[in-house]
Amino acid sequence: MEHLGEKNYSSVLPALITIGAYVGIEVYVYVVARSIANLSTLAILIPFVLVIYFSFRDGIRGGFVAGIITIFFYLYIIFSLHYAGSQKTSGLITTGFLGALYILLACIIGGLKQRIDTLMGAERQARQLAEEGRLRLETILQQLPVGVLIADAKERKFTANKYMEKIVGKKIDEFIRYEPHYVSRIAFASQKPIMLEKWPIIRALDYGETVPDEEIEYIRHDKKRLYLRVNAAPIKGTDGEIIAAVSTIYDYSQIKELEMRKDDFVNIASHELKTPITSIMLYVDALISKAKDPKTKKIAMNIKVQTGRLQKLVSDLLDVSRLQTGKMSFTKEKFSLDKLVAEATSQLQDTTQQPLILSQTFHAVVMADKFRIYQVLTNILTNAIKYSQGKGNITISLYSEKDSVICSVQDFGIGIEKGKEKKIFERLYRGNSDKENTFPGFGMGLFISQEIIKRHLGRIWVHSEVDRGSTFYFSLPLAKREKKI
Ligand code: ADP
């Protein structure tokens, strides 16, 4: 049995043992038994055993060697006993018949044995490969600098890598157990405790959901608040059924703490800068109105322009910080967006020679924060002026779509590179950083505009082509008409 599955076939051992067996028979018959009476039984029984055994042990080759040696042994007996006539003929026929039988046995049993070896070898190799793959995966998992949590669908058991246990500071079964309605009071999403069903890994396991980058706050047993970014995905078997789920957990607490400290700094610094800048503005206005000398007036005007930029920067910084900390509040009222658009257009027309054309409009009443929507409009319009460098008209349109109003601002300026249309709405993203001096800015305007529009349940987007221009759109829900009684 120890030879099953192994392919190290030998022909030496079958040859030696078979020859040895026949020498043994000879010795037994002539020296011990002193009679040839038992020879025929032994001469048939032993070759059968030998051929079968060696076919099984060494495949076709082993059985074949035993068979051939047996045929020679028979011939040796026929010739050494000086058979003649019909006795010799029947001896030779029997030898031929038995020889053919042994070779056939060797082919059948040896062939079967070789086939079994091939199958068992392949299976062993597959098992070995699978085990190696498992070990490799296990090592990678254990070495990863992110937490990995795996849930098994059948046993509802959780396993985790070392890093995961380091993040949560506990053995995994103390951190998460499968119990329906298990609420983790130590982990939060949007400051609410999370029920087990809402854990990303359970959503992946039970509902096949793929959870991308969810932020979870986790309070560790040492009271430290951790900020985790969690992904999860189901693992499906070949029949498409969910067999497990995997979740990766990235601890970004250090980055978050730095970000919070930076936000605090920006918040405090902008608050502190706001008052002196307002005073400078007032003094400059006084200087401009009092200055007699045109040179002094020009200098004062320049100071006013630069202070205006500074004021915009500080107020944008404050807005970003308010948005980050959720402290931007909105005072909503009903107003006509068409009037606000006309007002913003005419006010900005005073600052540029470029024609700003209000091409299409309608009476659009919205329920929104007028000051903040005005901020969005001026941001999009000043960008259109800035990034078109006096080229072509700037067209503003208002039209309705279902229950919303859409405002579009089209320019024929430098346009936006393909693939950057979403990025320009990110905080501090500047699309033309190589042309920074040509187009001054801080990359905060569109981020603030997007957040304002989102919080009014609207949408903001852009269609653009490099060197052909851009059209910015934003939508707002129209205010519901009051029913007449
Ligand atoms: P800023 O204009 O201060 O850089 P914004 O947040 O207002 O910041 O805009 C972000 C980026 O979007 C800009 O740097 C610019 O590359 C791109 N952008 C905005 N409006 C336009 C426009 N009308 N045409 C071309 N690019 C634009």
Tab-separated table of N, CA, C and O in Angstrom, residues 363-446:
chain	number	residue	atom	x	y	z
A	363	HIS	N	-39.798	82.334	-13.739
A	363	HIS	CA	-40.046	82.662	-12.340
A	363	HIS	C	-39.873	81.397	-11.486
A	363	HIS	O	-40.750	80.542	-11.453
A	364	ALA	N	-38.710	81.314	-10.837
A	364	ALA	CA	-38.388	80.090	-10.087
A	364	ALA	C	-38.296	80.405	-8.605
A	364	ALA	O	-37.337	81.038	-8.161
A	365	VAL	N	-39.292	79.933	-7.858
A	365	VAL	CA	-39.280	80.191	-6.408
A	365	VAL	C	-38.648	78.993	-5.694
A	365	VAL	O	-39.024	77.851	-5.933
A	366	VAL	N	-37.660	79.307	-4.859
A	366	VAL	CA	-37.007	78.221	-4.118
A	366	VAL	C	-37.029	78.529	-2.627
A	366	VAL	O	-37.208	79.683	-2.232
A	367	MET	N	-36.861	77.480	-1.845
A	367	MET	CA	-36.791	77.640	-0.388
A	367	MET	C	-35.340	77.361	-0.021
A	367	MET	O	-34.905	76.208	-0.003
A	368	ALA	N	-34.562	78.434	0.198
A	368	ALA	CA	-33.128	78.215	0.392
A	368	ALA	C	-32.517	79.380	1.165
A	368	ALA	O	-33.184	80.363	1.470
A	369	ASP	N	-31.220	79.222	1.455
A	369	ASP	CA	-30.495	80.309	2.114
A	369	ASP	C	-30.005	81.260	1.017
A	369	ASP	O	-29.089	80.925	0.254
A	370	LYS	N	-30.632	82.428	0.965
A	370	LYS	CA	-30.389	83.361	-0.140
A	370	LYS	C	-28.912	83.785	-0.211
A	370	LYS	O	-28.306	83.793	-1.281
A	371	PHE	N	-28.346	84.069	0.968
A	371	PHE	CA	-26.969	84.538	1.016
A	371	PHE	C	-26.010	83.469	0.469
A	371	PHE	O	-25.114	83.754	-0.321
A	372	ARG	N	-26.264	82.214	0.873
A	372	ARG	CA	-25.380	81.113	0.444
A	372	ARG	C	-25.555	80.806	-1.046
A	372	ARG	O	-24.587	80.479	-1.728
A	373	ILE	N	-26.794	80.897	-1.558
A	373	ILE	CA	-27.002	80.630	-2.995
A	373	ILE	C	-26.348	81.751	-3.818
A	373	ILE	O	-25.750	81.493	-4.873
A	374	TYR	N	-26.403	82.967	-3.292
A	374	TYR	CA	-25.735	84.091	-3.958
A	374	TYR	C	-24.219	83.822	-4.016
A	374	TYR	O	-23.569	84.064	-5.024
A	375	GLN	N	-23.700	83.257	-2.913
A	375	GLN	CA	-22.271	82.910	-2.846
A	375	GLN	C	-21.918	81.886	-3.946
A	375	GLN	O	-20.902	82.021	-4.628
A	376	VAL	N	-22.796	80.879	-4.141
A	376	VAL	CA	-22.554	79.858	-5.181
A	376	VAL	C	-22.556	80.531	-6.556
A	376	VAL	O	-21.652	80.303	-7.382
A	377	LEU	N	-23.569	81.386	-6.787
A	377	LEU	CA	-23.692	82.056	-8.099
A	377	LEU	C	-22.453	82.900	-8.397
A	377	LEU	O	-21.877	82.810	-9.486
A	378	THR	N	-22.031	83.707	-7.420
A	378	THR	CA	-20.872	84.580	-7.686
A	378	THR	C	-19.612	83.739	-7.884
A	378	THR	O	-18.780	84.067	-8.716
A	379	ASN	N	-19.506	82.616	-7.175
A	379	ASN	CA	-18.329	81.771	-7.348
A	379	ASN	C	-18.266	81.213	-8.776
A	379	ASN	O	-17.226	81.274	-9.451
A	380	ILE	N	-19.405	80.695	-9.252
A	380	ILE	CA	-19.415	80.104	-10.605
A	380	ILE	C	-19.200	81.198	-11.656
A	380	ILE	O	-18.443	81.014	-12.621
A	381	LEU	N	-19.836	82.363	-11.433
A	381	LEU	CA	-19.690	83.446	-12.425
A	381	LEU	C	-18.260	84.013	-12.432
A	381	LEU	O	-17.693	84.231	-13.511
A	382	THR	N	-17.672	84.215	-11.237
A	382	THR	CA	-16.298	84.753	-11.237
A	382	THR	C	-15.319	83.743	-11.836
A	382	THR	O	-14.386	84.130	-12.537
A	383	ASN	N	-15.568	82.459	-11.605
A	383	ASN	CA	-14.725	81.435	-12.250
A	383	ASN	C	-14.860	81.526	-13.762
A	383	ASN	O	-13.858	81.457	-14.491
A	384	ALA	N	-16.110	81.674	-14.265
A	384	ALA	CA	-16.338	81.750	-15.715
A	384	ALA	C	-15.572	82.948	-16.287
A	384	ALA	O	-14.936	82.839	-17.347
A	385	ILE	N	-15.595	84.060	-15.560
A	385	ILE	CA	-14.859	85.256	-16.041
A	385	ILE	C	-13.354	84.982	-15.991
A	385	ILE	O	-12.634	85.207	-16.958
A	386	LYS	N	-12.925	84.441	-14.830
A	386	LYS	CA	-11.482	84.212	-14.612
A	386	LYS	C	-10.912	83.241	-15.644
A	386	LYS	O	-9.861	83.490	-16.225
A	387	TYR	N	-11.611	82.135	-15.878
A	387	TYR	CA	-11.041	81.086	-16.727
A	387	TYR	C	-11.384	81.241	-18.211
A	387	TYR	O	-11.093	80.355	-19.000
A	388	SER	N	-12.047	82.377	-18.596
A	388	SER	CA	-12.259	82.550	-20.040
A	388	SER	C	-11.460	83.744	-20.561
A	388	SER	O	-11.427	83.983	-21.765
A	389	GLN	N	-10.818	84.475	-19.664
A	389	GLN	CA	-9.888	85.552	-20.019
A	389	GLN	C	-10.443	86.484	-21.095
A	389	GLN	O	-9.785	86.760	-22.097
A	390	GLY	N	-11.670	86.854	-20.958
A	390	GLY	CA	-12.287	87.811	-21.881
A	390	GLY	C	-12.743	87.200	-23.195
A	390	GLY	O	-13.232	87.904	-24.086
A	391	LYS	N	-12.580	85.884	-23.341
A	391	LYS	CA	-12.927	85.227	-24.606
A	391	LYS	C	-14.419	84.871	-24.650
A	391	LYS	O	-14.900	84.120	-23.801
A	392	GLY	N	-15.142	85.419	-25.598
A	392	GLY	CA	-16.560	85.055	-25.799
A	392	GLY	C	-17.483	85.600	-24.715
A	392	GLY	O	-17.040	86.207	-23.739
A	393	ASN	N	-18.771	85.335	-24.920
A	393	ASN	CA	-19.762	85.769	-23.921
A	393	ASN	C	-19.854	84.740	-22.815
A	393	ASN	O	-19.422	83.601	-22.984
A	394	ILE	N	-20.471	85.163	-21.719
A	394	ILE	CA	-20.805	84.199	-20.663
A	394	ILE	C	-22.330	84.154	-20.597
A	394	ILE	O	-22.976	85.208	-20.470
A	395	THR	N	-22.879	82.965	-20.800
A	395	THR	CA	-24.334	82.855	-20.901
A	395	THR	C	-24.909	82.171	-19.671
A	395	THR	O	-24.460	81.084	-19.294
A	396	ILE	N	-25.915	82.829	-19.106
A	396	ILE	CA	-26.552	82.276	-17.904
A	396	ILE	C	-27.994	81.903	-18.265
A	396	ILE	O	-28.693	82.697	-18.911
A	397	SER	N	-28.403	80.704	-17.884
A	397	SER	CA	-29.783	80.280	-18.190
A	397	SER	C	-30.412	79.639	-16.966
A	397	SER	O	-29.719	79.040	-16.137
A	398	LEU	N	-31.719	79.768	-16.918
A	398	LEU	CA	-32.494	79.112	-15.853
A	398	LEU	C	-33.587	78.316	-16.529
A	398	LEU	O	-34.308	78.853	-17.367
A	399	TYR	N	-33.700	77.050	-16.240
A	399	TYR	CA	-34.819	76.295	-16.794
A	399	TYR	C	-35.317	75.261	-15.789
A	399	TYR	O	-34.599	74.928	-14.841
A	400	SER	N	-36.552	74.802	-16.022
A	400	SER	CA	-37.108	73.892	-15.019
A	400	SER	C	-37.014	72.457	-15.516
A	400	SER	O	-37.031	72.198	-16.726
A	401	GLU	N	-36.849	71.539	-14.558
A	401	GLU	CA	-36.823	70.115	-14.896
A	401	GLU	C	-37.505	69.383	-13.758
A	401	GLU	O	-37.019	69.423	-12.617
A	402	LYS	N	-38.624	68.772	-14.048
A	402	LYS	CA	-39.483	68.130	-13.023
A	402	LYS	C	-39.753	69.131	-11.896
A	402	LYS	O	-40.268	70.198	-12.151
A	403	ASP	N	-39.349	68.779	-10.654
A	403	ASP	CA	-39.642	69.682	-9.532
A	403	ASP	C	-38.454	70.558	-9.183
A	403	ASP	O	-38.353	71.062	-8.068
A	404	SER	N	-37.507	70.696	-10.125
A	404	SER	CA	-36.291	71.451	-9.817
A	404	SER	C	-36.070	72.577	-10.808
A	404	SER	O	-36.616	72.574	-11.908
A	405	VAL	N	-35.211	73.500	-10.360
A	405	VAL	CA	-34.764	74.539	-11.289
A	405	VAL	C	-33.278	74.270	-11.531
A	405	VAL	O	-32.548	73.915	-10.616
A	406	ILE	N	-32.889	74.415	-12.796
A	406	ILE	CA	-31.468	74.220	-13.115
A	406	ILE	C	-30.909	75.543	-13.606
A	406	ILE	O	-31.500	76.203	-14.466
A	407	CYS	N	-29.777	75.916	-13.023
A	407	CYS	CA	-29.110	77.149	-13.454
A	407	CYS	C	-27.823	76.726	-14.162
A	407	CYS	O	-27.073	75.898	-13.645
A	408	SER	N	-27.598	77.270	-15.364
A	408	SER	CA	-26.354	76.927	-16.064
A	408	SER	C	-25.573	78.194	-16.401
A	408	SER	O	-26.158	79.229	-16.681
A	409	VAL	N	-24.241	78.050	-16.309
A	409	VAL	CA	-23.357	79.176	-16.642
A	409	VAL	C	-22.338	78.663	-17.647
A	409	VAL	O	-21.537	77.778	-17.334
A	410	GLN	N	-22.426	79.210	-18.877
A	410	GLN	CA	-21.554	78.700	-19.935
A	410	GLN	C	-20.469	79.715	-20.288
A	410	GLN	O	-20.761	80.908	-20.442
A	411	ASP	N	-19.227	79.221	-20.383
A	411	ASP	CA	-18.162	80.109	-20.867
A	411	ASP	C	-17.417	79.425	-21.999
A	411	ASP	O	-17.597	78.231	-22.254
A	412	PHE	N	-16.620	80.209	-22.733
A	412	PHE	CA	-15.852	79.646	-23.858
A	412	PHE	C	-14.362	79.772	-23.574
A	412	PHE	O	-13.580	80.139	-24.426
A	413	GLY	N	-14.005	79.471	-22.334
A	413	GLY	CA	-12.630	79.660	-21.881
A	413	GLY	C	-11.746	78.430	-22.031
A	413	GLY	O	-11.922	77.633	-22.960
A	414	ILE	N	-10.865	78.260	-21.050
A	414	ILE	CA	-9.812	77.232	-21.179
A	414	ILE	C	-10.326	75.802	-21.008
A	414	ILE	O	-9.661	74.850	-21.399
A	415	GLY	N	-11.494	75.658	-20.397
A	415	GLY	CA	-12.065	74.314	-20.215
A	415	GLY	C	-11.333	73.494	-19.162
A	415	GLY	O	-10.358	73.962	-18.561
A	416	ILE	N	-11.818	72.274	-18.955
A	416	ILE	CA	-11.256	71.396	-17.912
A	416	ILE	C	-10.849	70.069	-18.559
A	416	ILE	O	-11.573	69.536	-19.400
A	417	GLU	N	-9.674	69.592	-18.162
A	417	GLU	CA	-9.178	68.316	-18.740
A	417	GLU	C	-10.150	67.176	-18.447
A	417	GLU	O	-10.770	67.159	-17.376
A	418	LYS	N	-10.224	66.231	-19.376
A	418	LYS	CA	-11.088	65.051	-19.197
A	418	LYS	C	-10.681	64.298	-17.928
A	418	LYS	O	-9.503	64.169	-17.633
A	419	GLY	N	-11.647	63.844	-17.197
A	419	GLY	CA	-11.349	63.071	-15.983
A	419	GLY	C	-11.170	63.939	-14.747
A	419	GLY	O	-11.050	63.430	-13.644
A	420	LYS	N	-11.108	65.267	-14.926
A	420	LYS	CA	-10.925	66.145	-13.750
A	420	LYS	C	-12.235	66.801	-13.347
A	420	LYS	O	-12.277	67.616	-12.433
A	421	GLU	N	-13.328	66.462	-14.071
A	421	GLU	CA	-14.607	67.163	-13.835
A	421	GLU	C	-15.128	66.959	-12.420
A	421	GLU	O	-15.854	67.805	-11.909
A	422	LYS	N	-14.785	65.820	-11.800
A	422	LYS	CA	-15.282	65.584	-10.429
A	422	LYS	C	-14.288	66.143	-9.420
A	422	LYS	O	-14.669	66.636	-8.376
A	423	LYS	N	-13.001	66.053	-9.780
A	423	LYS	CA	-11.932	66.461	-8.854
A	423	LYS	C	-11.998	67.935	-8.506
A	423	LYS	O	-11.649	68.330	-7.400
A	424	ILE	N	-12.447	68.772	-9.466
A	424	ILE	CA	-12.429	70.218	-9.197
A	424	ILE	C	-13.362	70.619	-8.055
A	424	ILE	O	-13.245	71.703	-7.521
A	425	PHE	N	-14.256	69.683	-7.661
A	425	PHE	CA	-15.157	69.998	-6.546
A	425	PHE	C	-14.560	69.569	-5.203
A	425	PHE	O	-15.183	69.721	-4.173
A	426	GLU	N	-13.334	69.011	-5.256
A	426	GLU	CA	-12.706	68.576	-4.006
A	426	GLU	C	-12.052	69.762	-3.318
A	426	GLU	O	-11.644	70.716	-3.977
A	427	ARG	N	-11.903	69.623	-2.005
A	427	ARG	CA	-11.311	70.706	-1.221
A	427	ARG	C	-9.862	70.953	-1.649
A	427	ARG	O	-9.098	70.007	-1.803
A	428	LEU	N	-9.522	72.205	-1.868
A	428	LEU	CA	-8.167	72.671	-2.213
A	428	LEU	C	-7.653	72.147	-3.551
A	428	LEU	O	-6.466	72.238	-3.844
A	429	TYR	N	-8.546	71.565	-4.383
A	429	TYR	CA	-8.075	71.081	-5.686
A	429	TYR	C	-8.041	72.230	-6.683
A	429	TYR	O	-9.015	72.940	-6.869
A	430	ARG	N	-6.894	72.398	-7.325
A	430	ARG	CA	-6.759	73.447	-8.331
A	430	ARG	C	-6.355	72.782	-9.637
A	430	ARG	O	-5.329	72.116	-9.716
A	431	GLY	N	-7.187	72.964	-10.648
A	431	GLY	CA	-6.954	72.279	-11.904
A	431	GLY	C	-5.812	72.853	-12.718
A	431	GLY	O	-5.232	72.182	-13.561
A	432	ASN	N	-5.470	74.099	-12.463
A	432	ASN	CA	-4.459	74.741	-13.315
A	432	ASN	C	-3.257	75.162	-12.489
A	432	ASN	O	-2.764	76.270	-12.613
A	433	SER	N	-2.774	74.237	-11.646
A	433	SER	CA	-1.713	74.616	-10.719
A	433	SER	C	-0.464	75.122	-11.442
A	433	SER	O	0.262	75.955	-10.917
A	434	ASP	N	-0.241	74.626	-12.692
A	434	ASP	CA	0.937	75.095	-13.424
A	434	ASP	C	0.740	76.529	-13.936
A	434	ASP	O	1.680	77.178	-14.342
A	435	LYS	N	-0.530	76.956	-13.946
A	435	LYS	CA	-0.771	78.331	-14.407
A	435	LYS	C	-1.211	79.191	-13.221
A	435	LYS	O	-2.025	80.087	-13.361
A	436	GLU	N	-0.687	78.845	-12.023
A	436	GLU	CA	-1.149	79.483	-10.795
A	436	GLU	C	-1.140	81.005	-10.869
A	436	GLU	O	-2.050	81.671	-10.377
A	437	ASN	N	-0.087	81.536	-11.518
A	437	ASN	CA	-0.006	83.002	-11.560
A	437	ASN	C	-1.022	83.582	-12.515
A	437	ASN	O	-1.502	84.694	-12.344
A	438	THR	N	-1.346	82.813	-13.582
A	438	THR	CA	-2.335	83.309	-14.549
A	438	THR	C	-3.712	83.345	-13.905
A	438	THR	O	-4.484	84.269	-14.122
A	439	PHE	N	-4.030	82.286	-13.156
A	439	PHE	CA	-5.365	82.199	-12.553
A	439	PHE	C	-5.251	82.077	-11.039
A	439	PHE	O	-5.179	80.970	-10.509
A	440	PRO	N	-5.159	83.200	-10.355
A	440	PRO	CA	-5.021	83.080	-8.902
A	440	PRO	C	-6.266	82.472	-8.257
A	440	PRO	O	-7.375	82.663	-8.760
A	441	GLY	N	-6.078	81.755	-7.205
A	441	GLY	CA	-7.221	81.135	-6.511
A	441	GLY	C	-6.710	80.167	-5.471
A	441	GLY	O	-5.516	79.919	-5.377
A	442	PHE	N	-7.643	79.601	-4.697
A	442	PHE	CA	-7.231	78.716	-3.601
A	442	PHE	C	-7.855	77.332	-3.696
A	442	PHE	O	-7.592	76.470	-2.869
A	443	GLY	N	-8.719	77.124	-4.662
A	443	GLY	CA	-9.338	75.800	-4.803
A	443	GLY	C	-10.353	75.482	-3.725
A	443	GLY	O	-10.544	74.326	-3.379
A	444	MET	N	-11.012	76.516	-3.193
A	444	MET	CA	-12.013	76.243	-2.145
A	444	MET	C	-13.429	76.559	-2.619
A	444	MET	O	-14.401	76.023	-2.096
A	445	GLY	N	-13.535	77.460	-3.631
A	445	GLY	CA	-14.847	77.960	-4.060
A	445	GLY	C	-15.814	76.865	-4.465
A	445	GLY	O	-16.944	76.814	-3.978
A	446	LEU	N	-15.376	75.959	-5.349
A	446	LEU	CA	-16.299	74.926	-5.833
A	446	LEU	C	-16.636	73.905	-4.757
A	446	LEU	O	-17.729	73.361	-4.733
